[in-house]
Amino acid sequence: MPKHRRDLPLVYSCSGCSSAAQMTNWLAIQLDRRGVAEMSCIAGVGGDVPSLVRKATSGRPVIAIDGCVLQCARHCLARHDVTPTVHHLLSDDGVRKRLGEDFDESEAQTVLDGILTRLDTALDPSPSDEGAHVHADR
């Protein structure tokens, strides 16, 4: 585990209003609290806030978690030519987008377990892959 937060990958979640989008926020918070990634603000990146754009474009690995096919987090990053190292789309996990409802906590835990497994592979390249950009999009 890195000694400093600045050595961690950045994680962005779409954090929209649907149940799936709110699950992305919970997932990003879990990655942050467990020391797997540093959560940063996708609204600030999409809104061109200079300090948050600098962080997003700093060259650190980026994890983007989107709740649905609109892929708002990915599109906000693309505005600044940032391609996520890992892009996770909850709809690919069968997570349904529901308005006016909370996300299912047990489903969120299952998705988190899958993301953690995926990140172990995508963000820890083997010695032969050192220096290579790993793109683990689905």
PDB file of C-alpha atoms in Angstrom:
ATOM      1  CA  MET A   1       0.000   0.000   0.000  1.00  0.00           C
ATOM      2  CA  PRO A   2       1.366   3.448  -0.860  1.00  0.00           C
ATOM      3  CA  LYS A   3       2.551   5.581   2.048  1.00  0.00           C
ATOM      4  CA  HIS A   4       0.927   8.781   0.770  1.00  0.00           C
ATOM      5  CA  ARG A   5      -2.547   9.413  -0.632  1.00  0.00           C
ATOM      6  CA  ARG A   6      -0.949  11.200  -3.584  1.00  0.00           C
ATOM      7  CA  ASP A   7       0.543   7.839  -4.619  1.00  0.00           C
ATOM      8  CA  LEU A   8      -2.886   6.197  -4.852  1.00  0.00           C
ATOM      9  CA  PRO A   9      -4.969   6.018  -8.020  1.00  0.00           C
ATOM     10  CA  LEU A  10      -7.777   8.557  -8.249  1.00  0.00           C
ATOM     11  CA  VAL A  11     -11.369   7.320  -8.201  1.00  0.00           C
ATOM     12  CA  TYR A  12     -14.314   9.206  -9.674  1.00  0.00           C
ATOM     13  CA  SER A  13     -17.977   8.237  -9.470  1.00  0.00           C
ATOM     14  CA  CYS A  14     -20.847   9.641 -11.481  1.00  0.00           C
ATOM     15  CA  SER A  15     -22.788  10.233  -8.224  1.00  0.00           C
ATOM     16  CA  GLY A  16     -25.996  11.116 -10.036  1.00  0.00           C
ATOM     17  CA  CYS A  17     -29.537  10.895  -8.680  1.00  0.00           C
ATOM     18  CA  SER A  18     -30.509   7.295  -9.517  1.00  0.00           C
ATOM     19  CA  SER A  19     -29.987   4.316  -7.237  1.00  0.00           C
ATOM     20  CA  ALA A  20     -27.184   3.053  -9.494  1.00  0.00           C
ATOM     21  CA  ALA A  21     -25.473   6.441  -9.482  1.00  0.00           C
ATOM     22  CA  GLN A  22     -25.663   6.651  -5.701  1.00  0.00           C
ATOM     23  CA  MET A  23     -24.149   3.171  -5.547  1.00  0.00           C
ATOM     24  CA  THR A  24     -21.166   4.476  -7.550  1.00  0.00           C
ATOM     25  CA  ASN A  25     -20.649   7.145  -4.897  1.00  0.00           C
ATOM     26  CA  TRP A  26     -20.757   4.535  -2.112  1.00  0.00           C
ATOM     27  CA  LEU A  27     -18.303   2.342  -4.035  1.00  0.00           C
ATOM     28  CA  ALA A  28     -15.864   5.222  -4.523  1.00  0.00           C
ATOM     29  CA  ILE A  29     -16.105   6.110  -0.835  1.00  0.00           C
ATOM     30  CA  GLN A  30     -15.350   2.493   0.076  1.00  0.00           C
ATOM     31  CA  LEU A  31     -12.245   2.490  -2.155  1.00  0.00           C
ATOM     32  CA  ASP A  32     -11.140   5.758  -0.546  1.00  0.00           C
ATOM     33  CA  ARG A  33     -11.740   4.654   3.053  1.00  0.00           C
ATOM     34  CA  ARG A  34      -9.955   1.333   2.485  1.00  0.00           C
ATOM     35  CA  GLY A  35      -6.890   3.119   1.124  1.00  0.00           C
ATOM     36  CA  VAL A  36      -7.267   1.603  -2.345  1.00  0.00           C
ATOM     37  CA  ALA A  37      -7.769   4.942  -4.123  1.00  0.00           C
ATOM     38  CA  GLU A  38      -8.184   8.635  -3.414  1.00  0.00           C
ATOM     39  CA  MET A  39     -11.673   9.855  -4.235  1.00  0.00           C
ATOM     40  CA  SER A  40     -11.854  13.121  -6.127  1.00  0.00           C
ATOM     41  CA  CYS A  41     -14.715  15.277  -7.388  1.00  0.00           C
ATOM     42  CA  ILE A  42     -16.045  14.548 -10.867  1.00  0.00           C
ATOM     43  CA  ALA A  43     -18.351  17.601 -10.746  1.00  0.00           C
ATOM     44  CA  GLY A  44     -15.267  19.777 -10.345  1.00  0.00           C
ATOM     45  CA  VAL A  45     -13.585  18.127 -13.324  1.00  0.00           C
ATOM     46  CA  GLY A  46     -16.699  18.526 -15.478  1.00  0.00           C
ATOM     47  CA  GLY A  47     -17.074  22.101 -14.212  1.00  0.00           C
ATOM     48  CA  ASP A  48     -13.472  22.992 -15.116  1.00  0.00           C
ATOM     49  CA  VAL A  49     -12.383  23.800 -11.547  1.00  0.00           C
ATOM     50  CA  PRO A  50      -8.621  24.378 -12.063  1.00  0.00           C
ATOM     51  CA  SER A  51      -7.271  22.517  -9.010  1.00  0.00           C
ATOM     52  CA  LEU A  52      -9.491  19.498  -9.655  1.00  0.00           C
ATOM     53  CA  VAL A  53      -8.649  19.417 -13.372  1.00  0.00           C
ATOM     54  CA  ARG A  54      -4.925  19.534 -12.456  1.00  0.00           C
ATOM     55  CA  LYS A  55      -5.397  16.573 -10.146  1.00  0.00           C
ATOM     56  CA  ALA A  56      -7.298  14.600 -12.811  1.00  0.00           C
ATOM     57  CA  THR A  57      -4.636  15.327 -15.450  1.00  0.00           C
ATOM     58  CA  SER A  58      -1.676  14.680 -13.130  1.00  0.00           C
ATOM     59  CA  GLY A  59      -0.869  11.317 -14.678  1.00  0.00           C
ATOM     60  CA  ARG A  60      -2.038   9.216 -11.749  1.00  0.00           C
ATOM     61  CA  PRO A  61      -4.013   6.075 -12.610  1.00  0.00           C
ATOM     62  CA  VAL A  62      -7.728   6.853 -12.782  1.00  0.00           C
ATOM     63  CA  ILE A  63     -10.666   4.648 -11.850  1.00  0.00           C
ATOM     64  CA  ALA A  64     -14.051   5.816 -13.157  1.00  0.00           C
ATOM     65  CA  ILE A  65     -17.240   4.203 -11.882  1.00  0.00           C
ATOM     66  CA  ASP A  66     -20.430   4.907 -13.826  1.00  0.00           C
ATOM     67  CA  GLY A  67     -23.912   3.731 -12.927  1.00  0.00           C
ATOM     68  CA  CYS A  68     -25.470   3.568 -16.376  1.00  0.00           C
ATOM     69  CA  VAL A  69     -24.824   3.717 -20.090  1.00  0.00           C
ATOM     70  CA  LEU A  70     -24.766   7.530 -20.049  1.00  0.00           C
ATOM     71  CA  GLN A  71     -21.248   7.213 -18.535  1.00  0.00           C
ATOM     72  CA  CYS A  72     -21.186  10.723 -17.065  1.00  0.00           C
ATOM     73  CA  ALA A  73     -17.935  10.242 -15.119  1.00  0.00           C
ATOM     74  CA  ARG A  74     -16.134   8.975 -18.210  1.00  0.00           C
ATOM     75  CA  HIS A  75     -17.426  11.891 -20.290  1.00  0.00           C
ATOM     76  CA  CYS A  76     -16.384  14.495 -17.687  1.00  0.00           C
ATOM     77  CA  LEU A  77     -12.856  13.060 -17.732  1.00  0.00           C
ATOM     78  CA  ALA A  78     -12.800  12.951 -21.543  1.00  0.00           C
ATOM     79  CA  ARG A  79     -13.398  16.732 -21.628  1.00  0.00           C
ATOM     80  CA  HIS A  80      -9.833  16.994 -20.321  1.00  0.00           C
ATOM     81  CA  ASP A  81      -8.359  14.134 -22.381  1.00  0.00           C
ATOM     82  CA  VAL A  82      -8.234  11.780 -19.398  1.00  0.00           C
ATOM     83  CA  THR A  83      -8.842   8.123 -20.201  1.00  0.00           C
ATOM     84  CA  PRO A  84      -9.563   6.005 -17.134  1.00  0.00           C
ATOM     85  CA  THR A  85      -7.095   3.229 -16.421  1.00  0.00           C
ATOM     86  CA  VAL A  86     -10.123   1.278 -15.215  1.00  0.00           C
ATOM     87  CA  HIS A  87     -13.690   2.110 -16.187  1.00  0.00           C
ATOM     88  CA  HIS A  88     -16.390   0.167 -14.345  1.00  0.00           C
ATOM     89  CA  LEU A  89     -19.968   0.350 -15.575  1.00  0.00           C
ATOM     90  CA  LEU A  90     -22.536  -0.909 -13.053  1.00  0.00           C
ATOM     91  CA  SER A  91     -25.101  -1.699 -15.732  1.00  0.00           C
ATOM     92  CA  ASP A  92     -22.619  -4.353 -16.965  1.00  0.00           C
ATOM     93  CA  ASP A  93     -23.005  -5.973 -13.528  1.00  0.00           C
ATOM     94  CA  GLY A  94     -26.778  -6.045 -13.958  1.00  0.00           C
ATOM     95  CA  VAL A  95     -27.330  -3.127 -11.572  1.00  0.00           C
ATOM     96  CA  ARG A  96     -30.607  -1.454 -12.478  1.00  0.00           C
ATOM     97  CA  LYS A  97     -31.025   2.302 -12.553  1.00  0.00           C
ATOM     98  CA  ARG A  98     -34.015   3.302 -10.430  1.00  0.00           C
ATOM     99  CA  LEU A  99     -35.177   6.832  -9.731  1.00  0.00           C
ATOM    100  CA  GLY A 100     -36.433   7.747  -6.276  1.00  0.00           C
ATOM    101  CA  GLU A 101     -35.069   4.568  -4.667  1.00  0.00           C
ATOM    102  CA  ASP A 102     -32.017   3.658  -2.619  1.00  0.00           C
ATOM    103  CA  PHE A 103     -29.514   1.130  -3.924  1.00  0.00           C
ATOM    104  CA  ASP A 104     -29.486  -2.437  -2.603  1.00  0.00           C
ATOM    105  CA  GLU A 105     -26.709  -2.718  -0.002  1.00  0.00           C
ATOM    106  CA  SER A 106     -26.041  -6.427  -0.548  1.00  0.00           C
ATOM    107  CA  GLU A 107     -25.823  -5.871  -4.313  1.00  0.00           C
ATOM    108  CA  ALA A 108     -23.400  -2.990  -3.671  1.00  0.00           C
ATOM    109  CA  GLN A 109     -21.175  -5.229  -1.536  1.00  0.00           C
ATOM    110  CA  THR A 110     -21.098  -7.854  -4.301  1.00  0.00           C
ATOM    111  CA  VAL A 111     -20.147  -5.193  -6.854  1.00  0.00           C
ATOM    112  CA  LEU A 112     -17.457  -3.822  -4.505  1.00  0.00           C
ATOM    113  CA  ASP A 113     -15.933  -7.283  -4.123  1.00  0.00           C
ATOM    114  CA  GLY A 114     -15.794  -7.595  -7.914  1.00  0.00           C
ATOM    115  CA  ILE A 115     -14.216  -4.161  -8.328  1.00  0.00           C
ATOM    116  CA  LEU A 116     -11.566  -4.928  -5.699  1.00  0.00           C
ATOM    117  CA  THR A 117     -10.678  -8.160  -7.508  1.00  0.00           C
ATOM    118  CA  ARG A 118     -10.546  -6.348 -10.844  1.00  0.00           C
ATOM    119  CA  LEU A 119      -8.337  -3.581  -9.440  1.00  0.00           C
ATOM    120  CA  ASP A 120      -5.859  -6.122  -8.057  1.00  0.00           C
ATOM    121  CA  THR A 121      -5.256  -7.237 -11.637  1.00  0.00           C
ATOM    122  CA  ALA A 122      -5.563  -3.917 -13.471  1.00  0.00           C
ATOM    123  CA  LEU A 123      -3.503  -1.736 -11.128  1.00  0.00           C
ATOM    124  CA  ASP A 124      -0.765  -4.211 -10.180  1.00  0.00           C
ATOM    125  CA  PRO A 125       0.987  -5.006 -13.468  1.00  0.00           C
ATOM    126  CA  SER A 126       3.361  -7.934 -13.576  1.00  0.00           C
ATOM    127  CA  PRO A 127       7.089  -7.114 -13.893  1.00  0.00           C
ATOM    128  CA  SER A 128       6.931  -7.667 -17.666  1.00  0.00           C
ATOM    129  CA  ASP A 129       4.185  -5.023 -17.888  1.00  0.00           C
ATOM    130  CA  GLU A 130       6.041  -2.378 -15.865  1.00  0.00           C
ATOM    131  CA  GLY A 131       5.605   1.055 -17.335  1.00  0.00           C
ATOM    132  CA  ALA A 132       2.768  -0.069 -19.575  1.00  0.00           C
ATOM    133  CA  HIS A 133      -0.602   1.641 -19.387  1.00  0.00           C
ATOM    134  CA  VAL A 134      -3.179  -0.946 -18.378  1.00  0.00           C
ATOM    135  CA  HIS A 135      -6.603  -0.316 -19.837  1.00  0.00           C
ATOM    136  CA  ALA A 136      -9.103  -2.557 -18.132  1.00  0.00           C
ATOM    137  CA  ASP A 137     -12.300  -1.351 -19.737  1.00  0.00           C
ATOM    138  CA  ARG A 138     -15.080  -3.845 -20.167  1.00  0.00           C
TER     139      ARG A 138
END
